[in-house]
Amino acid sequence: MKLTRRVKEILSWYESDNPGTKANLARMLMEGRLGGTGKMIILPVDQGFEHGPARSFAMNPAAYDPHYHYQLAIDAGLNAYAAPLGPMEAAAGTFAGSLPLILKMNSANSLSTQTTGPDQAVTATVADALRLGASAIGFTIYPGSEAMYDQYEEIRELSAEAKACGLATVIWSYPRGGNLTKEGELAMDVIAYAAHMAALLGAHIIKVKLPSDHLEQAEAKKVYQKHGVKIDTLADRVRHVMESSFNGRRIVVFSGGAAKGEDAVFEDARAIRDGGGNGSIIGRNAFQRSREDALALLDRLVRIYQGKE
Amino acid sequence: MKLTRRVKEILSWYESDNPGTKANLARMLMEGRLGGTGKMIILPVDQGFEHGPARSFAMNPAAYDPHYHYQLAIDAGLNAYAAPLGPMEAAAGTFAGSLPLILKMNSANSLSTQTTGPDQAVTATVADALRLGASAIGFTIYPGSEAMYDQYEEIRELSAEAKACGLATVIWSYPRGGNLTKEGELAMDVIAYAAHMAALLGAHIIKVKLPSDHLEQAEAKKVYQKHGVKIDTLADRVRHVMESSFNGRRIVVFSGGAAKGEDAVFEDARAIRDGGGNGSIIGRNAFQRSREDALALLDRLVRIYQGKE
Amino acid sequence: MKLTRRVKEILSWYESDNPGTKANLARMLMEGRLGGTGKMIILPVDQGFEHGPARSFAMNPAAYDPHYHYQLAIDAGLNAYAAPLGPMEAAAGTFAGSLPLILKMNSANSLSTQTTGPDQAVTATVADALRLGASAIGFTIYPGSEAMYDQYEEIRELSAEAKACGLATVIWSYPRGGNLTKEGELAMDVIAYAAHMAALLGAHIIKVKLPSDHLEQAEAKKVYQKHGVKIDTLADRVRHVMESSFNGRRIVVFSGGAAKGEDAVFEDARAIRDGGGNGSIIGRNAFQRSREDALALLDRLVRIYQGKE
Amino acid sequence: MKLTRRVKEILSWYESDNPGTKANLARMLMEGRLGGTGKMIILPVDQGFEHGPARSFAMNPAAYDPHYHYQLAIDAGLNAYAAPLGPMEAAAGTFAGSLPLILKMNSANSLSTQTTGPDQAVTATVADALRLGASAIGFTIYPGSEAMYDQYEEIRELSAEAKACGLATVIWSYPRGGNLTKEGELAMDVIAYAAHMAALLGAHIIKVKLPSDHLEQAEAKKVYQKHGVKIDTLADRVRHVMESSFNGRRIVVFSGGAAKGEDAVFEDARAIRDGGGNGSIIGRNAFQRSREDALALLDRLVRIYQGKE
Amino acid sequence: MKLTRRVKEILSWYESDNPGTKANLARMLMEGRLGGTGKMIILPVDQGFEHGPARSFAMNPAAYDPHYHYQLAIDAGLNAYAAPLGPMEAAAGTFAGSLPLILKMNSANSLSTQTTGPDQAVTATVADALRLGASAIGFTIYPGSEAMYDQYEEIRELSAEAKACGLATVIWSYPRGGNLTKEGELAMDVIAYAAHMAALLGAHIIKVKLPSDHLEQAEAKKVYQKHGVKIDTLADRVRHVMESSFNGRRIVVFSGGAAKGEDAVFEDARAIRDGGGNGSIIGRNAFQRSREDALALLDRLVRIYQGKE
């Protein structure tokens, strides 16, 4: 498969990684309809852990079946599919070689009382990722939570092992817990900080939520204002996240959160594209629609990242 | 032993597992009077840990003897017998090859003060399962408990080791602790969630309690109502649990809980059958009756799963 | 599965083995049409290594396909199927749970010049046996060969590991090499010696060739004559092999060697039965016939061991 | 990447392998201009070890550069590139993700006096394969050589490790040494035997030389003649090799040996295609021509396997 | 330290190596009076193992002291110093940080009877290299010797470990033993082959002797003549060695062998320089002269590589 110039440029940023890890990054960047553009759309299906089955799938019961998501990602021409151990095992044989996989290594759930702050359980191993043919491991950190430092130490171990085996590391960085307000979880300074910490921890691909123009931390606010960091439009804010991710030397994908109207999804994508972001990680907005609607929505998303809309 | 078409179909769901694990699943599915139907009745005897000997066996003193339970399971034509290390060691030689065994790997007991919420001790190893000739390991998780994440990490390690050795994994998923109300432990949304999490963790066989029509979590309740998830009858609720277990791609068996009247047991079984569940895991309702009564009860249960009653 | 009294008796001889190994022995003894009788017919297909594909399968080309042999063993109602790593991998998924398997751990081939005497390469591991769901490992020794002591040390390691994991050990004991004459390889004293050494090495199941009435070793000959060891008929000789195998406390199966006339095969089986042997391990005489002929032959063999012919 | 029906069929033969290994087989089968057809052309460059640099590259000095071969394989649209550790390291960063790689694990060289018969040194590890992003390990065995059994034991260990990590195993099976005549190294019976042994050892992909119609072994000759095994044309002989490789359940690619005329190369490929072989592994006939000539030759080879010539 | 463009270019060839290994290569390339030019002079002192102390040092008794050599290398402005474990331990504290070190990992000695051909003992570990602050490990192979394959497997292990720890690997490749004539050890084809095999084995830096114009192997001779490989002058031959080392993608340094006249040493160096070689590894010709003479000689050598003479 001849890599495009853009993909080669992106790979050149990962200059301390071995060829195995680069090859797995290349696989994700070259797959699907956005293959070769440096843009990515990833389908993550870990809602089941987070919210339980009915809240995840009752609106589209076909999605209870793990095979459904693989097929959706393939038919929509996406770049990769992310899931926890169980559903990956339930379909990895049938779809072996059909799509790059990201094995989600830790998961939280909403039955947790989280008295010591938000945390997750590590529910898979790097050996699982290898035997299931995954290209990357995925791991969630909660910057702000009391469990944060434990999580950082967990991903340090998992990521070191993954890199030695030629796998890539994707970090979901979700500010949460501690002194953060609810509004603060999406604040510009906090999201930029979260992306930066994922990069500092050695992530190859970073996933954050789209930031608002709120500034949460007083010290940070002063700096943003003094130096006129531009954060007015969503595209500006995406640009600042990319800047915060080693000046664009790390792939960053953005999630849109809860299911919402199509237009909002498209507007987000255009801002991500215009701000220089690498793409979307879009779960509920895909699998909580009917397959037909999801394919239509993903088709338009692809076209937006292709610059056609 | 020629596998039936139904058993082959069930095995096909476990597409990432090695032939050894599939063979052990087949052994359980082909054993006893329900062998080949895809239905299962499992006899679990781990009450001793949970409630102590007298509360477990004083009403049927023959049951103090570990040999009693093996013989009961064999004579009743059940699919498998589950027990902790000690009683398995006390009878596994005599009954070697007579019945598929599930070695229960962790256990709680009622002397525990559980100040940090419900938990269990891991009391056996995968090497024990191999030397005792078990077909599977069994493990209890308490979704909701503060110990939940630790338990998820324990089963991750045990299950990975078991799968590599060709053993199957059975997860007992019992919501308990945290913010759950007593009623919530059996709530429809919570039981479906518990089954789903066991599947996400990589269980081959899932054991949950039969759910009530109560809905515990406010967010979930909205979804059930909005999307009209059918949970009126027990069969409906079983169907929803199966749906929540990878749309039926995982074996789910249901427990009836405390000893109760025969008719209630039969009614439960008919609902499990009609809702597409795989069967019953029936402990106290079997061994806390006299052997004669237990055999009669189990005979009728078998007949119900055979569709004869 | 209720074990028969006879199978329980046989299991009682293996009194130092753990329940896992006993369960695997029980599986082989309870399988198929001879299940429960204490008699066994095993289908071994390792001819490919020994003689190459055409000499093994050209007379029945369907047998080039590894699936063929599994199906033949199942349809004929045999007790177990033995094969090397590759063909076991090529069919173990499809037939998982359908038949007890013996993973052949070492193999010789006829391209070998064997300048240092007959030997074999170890081509599989105990971990392979577990992941493929085998009930036993199989290993060939060449008593008499210069490689003999190395082989004994190899099986010591493999067998110890297998027993700890609950697997059984089958030893093919073929006198060969050293000072043995061609006639001596089948001599009564030598075959009895070979069976005895397999027992001494810790085999659960011993496989030897049917002995002739030749006596090879001068010292042994004196003893046989002085003490009137009865070796006139084939049944007498089988009886002496059983006696040499811990007085019948070890399962011994006999091979018939190259493909030959049906009547000779039946005559051998009657002698094995009448002499108290446990059964036949029959490869070329099964798979080098057409499937139809093989099924007919195996049906009569089964009937002979059932005492019906 | 949507797999073709044919590739899915081929993957189904590897029923005991984990999804990781299947995915790597799929990568090789889906790559390049033959991607999806079930046919393969592999470029192996291990001549340097075997014959030294000048004999390998002096006729096309551009080929001294390891990058040359990667680029040739990519530009010709081949399925995979095979090389030893050093040249793979020298180019795996630049071409990460551009082409499936097979890390050649052992190598012989012509300075060896081979007083104990042909052998090879193991010069790479499975960890190297992972860090370099290889899809498979490659290993040469010399059936017939005195080192044969040692080699079988080496590949057993390497292959078990590779399979657990989701890598595929390619075995180069070259009869050589012992009592084999020079003519015998290419004899029909010997090549079929060599392919069969690679399959027995657990190879996913087998590489043998194209056989002549010579029959080397007296015992085999009788069988071929008696059963009328058809070996008249090269296509017949390829068909018999496929039959000997688990009745076509294993991928087999054929090498053409020393550089030769184009027409001979094309004739070989047509016979491989018509006999049901999976393709060619073509080294010297590719890189010992000028790049232009090599691309022209490979283009026609591709077209032959596409059935266009 | 700003690396020169030339050093950056050289580092780019090591594209699969981690930054640690690249940094150690850079240290050696940037050290001393040739620092930054891409040329190197290395002082190796392993004569003591090879020839004993008096034959090594009696002509310049100051050289019995390990400190002498460090100081000589530093004062002469060389790139690196290579020695076995003992002498490195005897001076590494005093000179820590003063000079890049290459820990020689294996050594032969002249008391050996070498009945199975030339071999060496491995006398140090990668852990030693790390604790002593070495930049690289050094290892000798004897292509042609019966011990060759064992040596290749030793360096495979040591090199993999060294690379993982960020160390570089230097291979001394000395054809010797087997069927090689004494003249053949320096033959053009054999030296090119030796350099090529070191590259194939994954060496970062290759050390060979300067080749003569003799061609040893009949098959190679034909190729050299047919394709007109230019080997008339020493510079031509150096150029062919570089070509054989991945077309110049590997650093190659040349040794001059036994102590000889100054003019011969300078002539060699000019040929190495003109043929594109990377430099000299010069032991006896340095330390078997008085310090004053050695410094004068090394000064002129440096000037030759600087293109000033």
Coordinates of C-alpha atoms in Angstrom, one line a residue, chain A:
Chain A
M1 CA 0.0 0.0 0.0
K2 CA 1.6 3.2 -1.1
L3 CA 1.4 5.7 1.7
T4 CA 0.5 9.3 0.8
R5 CA 2.9 12.1 1.4
R6 CA 0.6 13.4 4.2
V7 CA 0.6 10.1 6.0
K8 CA 4.4 9.9 5.7
E9 CA 4.6 13.4 7.2
I10 CA 2.5 12.4 10.1
L11 CA 4.5 9.2 10.7
S12 CA 7.7 11.3 10.8
W13 CA 6.4 12.9 14.0
Y14 CA 6.6 9.6 15.8
E15 CA 10.4 9.6 15.5
S16 CA 11.2 7.5 18.6
D17 CA 8.8 4.7 17.7
N18 CA 9.8 1.5 16.2
P19 CA 8.6 0.6 12.7
G20 CA 6.0 -1.8 14.1
T21 CA 4.2 1.1 15.9
K22 CA 4.5 3.3 12.8
A23 CA 3.0 0.6 10.7
N24 CA 0.0 0.3 13.0
L25 CA -0.4 4.1 12.9
A26 CA -0.2 3.9 9.1
R27 CA -2.8 1.2 9.0
M28 CA -5.3 3.4 10.8
L29 CA -4.4 6.5 8.7
M30 CA -4.7 4.6 5.4
E31 CA -7.9 2.8 6.1
G32 CA -11.3 3.7 4.8
R33 CA -12.6 6.6 2.8
L34 CA -10.4 9.1 4.6
G35 CA -7.4 6.8 4.1
G36 CA -4.3 8.8 3.2
T37 CA -5.7 12.2 4.0
G38 CA -4.4 12.4 7.5
K39 CA -8.0 12.7 8.7
M40 CA -9.7 10.0 10.7
I41 CA -13.1 8.9 11.9
I42 CA -13.1 6.3 14.6
L43 CA -16.1 4.4 15.9
P44 CA -15.8 3.7 19.6
V45 CA -18.3 1.4 21.3
D46 CA -17.7 1.4 25.0
Q47 CA -20.9 3.0 26.0
G48 CA -22.1 -0.3 27.4
F49 CA -19.7 -0.1 30.2
E50 CA -20.3 3.5 30.8
H51 CA -24.1 3.6 30.7
G52 CA -25.4 0.0 30.5
P53 CA -27.0 -1.7 27.5
A54 CA -30.4 -0.1 27.3
R55 CA -29.2 3.5 27.5
S56 CA -26.6 2.5 24.8
F57 CA -28.6 0.4 22.4
A58 CA -32.4 0.5 23.1
M59 CA -32.9 3.2 20.5
N60 CA -31.4 0.9 17.8
P61 CA -31.6 -2.7 19.0
A62 CA -29.5 -4.1 16.2
A63 CA -26.6 -2.5 18.0
Y64 CA -26.8 -5.0 20.9
D65 CA -24.9 -7.3 18.5
P66 CA -21.1 -6.7 18.5
H67 CA -21.0 -7.7 14.8
Y68 CA -23.2 -4.7 14.0
H69 CA -20.6 -2.2 14.9
Y70 CA -17.8 -3.8 12.9
Q71 CA -20.0 -3.9 9.9
L72 CA -21.1 -0.3 10.3
A73 CA -17.5 0.9 10.6
I74 CA -16.5 -1.1 7.5
D75 CA -19.6 0.0 5.4
A76 CA -19.1 3.6 6.4
G77 CA -15.5 3.5 5.4
L78 CA -14.1 4.5 8.8
N79 CA -10.5 4.3 10.0
A80 CA -10.8 2.2 13.1
Y81 CA -13.1 0.6 15.6
A82 CA -12.5 0.8 19.4
A83 CA -14.1 -1.6 21.9
P84 CA -13.5 -3.4 25.2
L85 CA -12.3 -7.0 25.5
G86 CA -15.7 -8.8 25.3
P87 CA -17.2 -7.4 22.2
M88 CA -13.8 -7.5 20.5
E89 CA -13.6 -11.2 21.2
A90 CA -17.2 -11.7 20.0
A91 CA -16.3 -10.4 16.5
A92 CA -12.6 -10.4 15.9
G93 CA -12.5 -13.8 14.3
T94 CA -15.2 -12.9 11.7
F95 CA -13.7 -9.6 10.9
A96 CA -10.0 -10.4 11.2
G97 CA -8.1 -8.1 8.9
S98 CA -11.2 -6.2 7.9
L99 CA -10.6 -3.1 10.0
P100 CA -7.9 -1.6 12.4
L101 CA -8.9 -2.3 16.0
I102 CA -8.2 -0.3 19.1
L103 CA -8.6 -2.5 22.3
K104 CA -10.0 -0.3 25.0
M105 CA -8.0 -1.3 28.1
N106 CA -9.9 0.3 30.9
S107 CA -13.5 1.2 31.6
A108 CA -15.7 2.9 34.1
N109 CA -19.3 2.3 34.8
S110 CA -22.2 4.3 36.1
L111 CA -22.9 1.9 39.0
S112 CA -19.7 3.1 40.5
T113 CA -20.1 5.4 43.5
Q114 CA -16.6 6.7 42.9
T115 CA -16.2 7.9 46.5
T116 CA -12.5 8.4 45.8
G117 CA -13.2 10.2 42.6
P118 CA -13.7 8.9 39.1
D119 CA -11.6 5.9 38.1
Q120 CA -11.7 3.0 35.8
A121 CA -10.8 -0.7 35.9
V122 CA -8.1 -2.1 33.6
T123 CA -9.9 -4.9 31.9
A124 CA -7.6 -6.1 29.2
T125 CA -3.9 -6.8 28.5
V126 CA -1.4 -6.0 25.8
A127 CA -1.3 -9.8 25.1
D128 CA -5.0 -9.6 24.4
A129 CA -4.4 -6.8 21.9
L130 CA -1.8 -8.9 20.1
R131 CA -3.9 -12.1 20.0
L132 CA -7.0 -10.1 18.8
G133 CA -5.0 -8.4 16.1
A134 CA -5.5 -4.8 17.4
S135 CA -3.4 -2.0 16.0
A136 CA -3.5 0.0 19.2
I137 CA -4.5 0.0 22.9
G138 CA -6.9 2.7 24.1
F139 CA -6.9 4.0 27.7
T140 CA -8.9 6.7 29.5
I141 CA -7.4 9.1 32.0
Y142 CA -9.4 11.5 34.2
P143 CA -7.2 14.6 34.7
G144 CA -8.4 16.1 37.9
S145 CA -9.6 13.0 39.5
E146 CA -8.0 11.6 42.7
A147 CA -7.3 8.5 40.7
M148 CA -5.4 10.4 38.1
Y149 CA -1.9 9.6 39.3
D150 CA -2.7 5.9 39.5
Q151 CA -4.1 6.0 36.0
Y152 CA -1.0 7.7 34.7
E153 CA 1.1 4.9 36.2
E154 CA -1.1 2.3 34.7
I155 CA -0.9 3.8 31.2
R156 CA 2.9 4.2 31.6
E157 CA 3.2 0.4 32.1
L158 CA 0.7 -0.6 29.4
S159 CA 2.0 1.9 26.9
A160 CA 5.6 0.9 27.3
E161 CA 4.7 -2.8 26.8
A162 CA 2.5 -1.9 23.7
K163 CA 5.3 0.2 22.1
A164 CA 7.8 -2.5 22.5
C165 CA 5.4 -4.9 20.7
G166 CA 4.8 -2.4 17.8
L167 CA 1.3 -1.3 19.0
A168 CA 0.1 2.3 19.1
T169 CA -1.4 4.0 22.1
V170 CA -4.6 6.1 22.1
I171 CA -5.4 8.1 25.2
W172 CA -8.9 9.3 25.9
S173 CA -8.3 12.4 28.1
Y174 CA -11.4 13.4 30.0
P175 CA -11.0 16.1 32.7
R176 CA -13.2 15.0 35.6
G177 CA -13.3 15.0 39.4
G178 CA -11.3 17.0 41.9
N179 CA -12.1 20.7 42.0
L180 CA -13.3 20.8 38.4
T181 CA -16.8 22.3 37.9
K182 CA -19.1 20.6 35.4
E183 CA -18.6 23.5 33.1
G184 CA -14.9 23.3 33.7
E185 CA -14.7 19.8 32.2
L186 CA -15.1 21.3 28.8
A187 CA -13.3 24.6 29.5
M188 CA -10.8 25.7 26.9
D189 CA -7.8 25.8 29.3
V190 CA -8.8 22.4 30.8
I191 CA -9.3 20.6 27.5
A192 CA -6.0 22.0 26.2
Y193 CA -4.3 20.9 29.4
A194 CA -5.9 17.4 29.1
A195 CA -4.7 17.0 25.5
H196 CA -1.2 18.2 26.5
M197 CA -1.0 15.8 29.4
A198 CA -2.0 12.9 27.1
A199 CA 0.8 14.0 24.8
L200 CA 3.2 14.2 27.8
L201 CA 2.3 10.7 28.8
G202 CA 3.4 9.4 25.4
A203 CA 0.1 9.0 23.5
H204 CA 0.3 8.6 19.8
I205 CA -3.3 9.5 19.3
I206 CA -5.2 11.8 21.7
K207 CA -8.9 12.0 22.1
V208 CA -10.6 15.0 23.8
K209 CA -14.0 16.5 23.9
L210 CA -14.6 19.7 21.9
P211 CA -13.8 22.7 24.2
S212 CA -16.1 25.6 25.1
D213 CA -14.9 29.1 25.4
H214 CA -15.1 29.0 29.1
L215 CA -11.8 29.4 31.0
E216 CA -11.8 27.5 34.3
Q217 CA -8.5 28.1 36.0
A218 CA -7.8 31.6 37.3
E219 CA -4.1 31.5 36.6
A220 CA -4.7 30.2 33.1
K221 CA -7.4 32.7 32.4
K222 CA -4.9 35.6 33.0
V223 CA -2.5 34.1 30.5
Y224 CA -5.1 33.5 27.8
Q225 CA -6.2 37.1 28.1
K226 CA -2.8 38.7 28.4
H227 CA -1.4 36.9 25.4
G228 CA -4.6 37.1 23.4
V229 CA -4.9 33.3 22.8
K230 CA -7.6 33.1 20.2
I231 CA -10.5 31.0 21.3
D232 CA -13.5 32.7 19.9
T233 CA -14.7 30.2 17.4
L234 CA -14.8 26.4 17.7
A235 CA -12.1 26.2 15.0
D236 CA -9.9 28.6 17.0
R237 CA -10.3 26.3 20.0
V238 CA -9.5 23.2 18.0
R239 CA -6.4 25.0 16.7
H240 CA -5.3 25.8 20.3
V241 CA -5.8 22.1 21.2
M242 CA -3.6 21.1 18.3
E243 CA -1.0 23.6 19.3
S244 CA -1.2 22.2 22.9
S245 CA -0.5 18.7 21.4
F246 CA 3.1 19.4 20.5
N247 CA 2.2 22.0 18.0
G248 CA 0.3 19.5 15.9
R249 CA 2.9 16.7 16.1
R250 CA 0.4 14.3 17.7
I251 CA -2.9 13.1 16.1
V252 CA -5.9 14.5 18.0
V253 CA -9.5 13.4 17.4
F254 CA -12.5 15.0 19.0
S255 CA -15.6 13.5 20.4
G256 CA -19.0 15.2 20.3
G257 CA -20.5 13.6 23.4
A258 CA -24.2 12.7 23.6
A259 CA -26.3 12.0 20.6
K260 CA -27.5 15.2 19.0
G261 CA -28.8 16.7 15.9
E262 CA -27.1 16.1 12.6
D263 CA -26.4 19.7 11.9
A264 CA -24.6 20.1 15.2
V265 CA -22.4 17.1 14.3
F266 CA -21.6 18.5 10.9
E267 CA -20.8 21.9 12.4
D268 CA -18.5 20.3 14.8
A269 CA -16.7 18.4 12.1
R270 CA -16.2 21.5 10.0
A271 CA -14.7 23.3 13.0
I272 CA -12.4 20.4 13.7
R273 CA -11.3 20.3 10.0
D274 CA -10.9 24.1 9.8
G275 CA -8.9 24.2 13.1
G276 CA -6.5 21.5 11.9
G277 CA -7.8 18.7 14.0
N278 CA -7.4 15.2 12.7
G279 CA -11.0 14.0 12.9
S280 CA -13.8 12.6 15.0
I281 CA -14.3 9.8 17.3
I282 CA -18.0 9.3 17.0
G283 CA -19.9 6.7 19.0
R284 CA -23.4 7.5 20.2
N285 CA -24.1 9.8 17.3
A286 CA -23.4 6.9 15.0
F287 CA -24.8 3.7 16.6
Q288 CA -27.8 5.3 18.3
R289 CA -29.2 6.1 15.0
S290 CA -30.7 3.5 12.6
R291 CA -28.0 2.0 10.4
E292 CA -29.4 3.8 7.4
D293 CA -29.3 7.2 9.2
A294 CA -25.9 6.4 10.6
L295 CA -24.5 5.6 7.2
A296 CA -25.9 8.8 5.8
L297 CA -24.5 10.9 8.7
L298 CA -21.1 9.2 8.4
D299 CA -21.1 9.8 4.7
R300 CA -21.5 13.5 5.2
L301 CA -18.9 13.5 7.9
V302 CA -16.4 11.9 5.5
R303 CA -17.3 14.4 2.8
I304 CA -16.7 17.2 5.3
Y305 CA -13.3 15.9 6.1
Q306 CA -12.6 15.4 2.4
G307 CA -13.4 19.2 2.1
K308 CA -16.3 18.5 -0.2
E309 CA -19.0 20.1 2.1

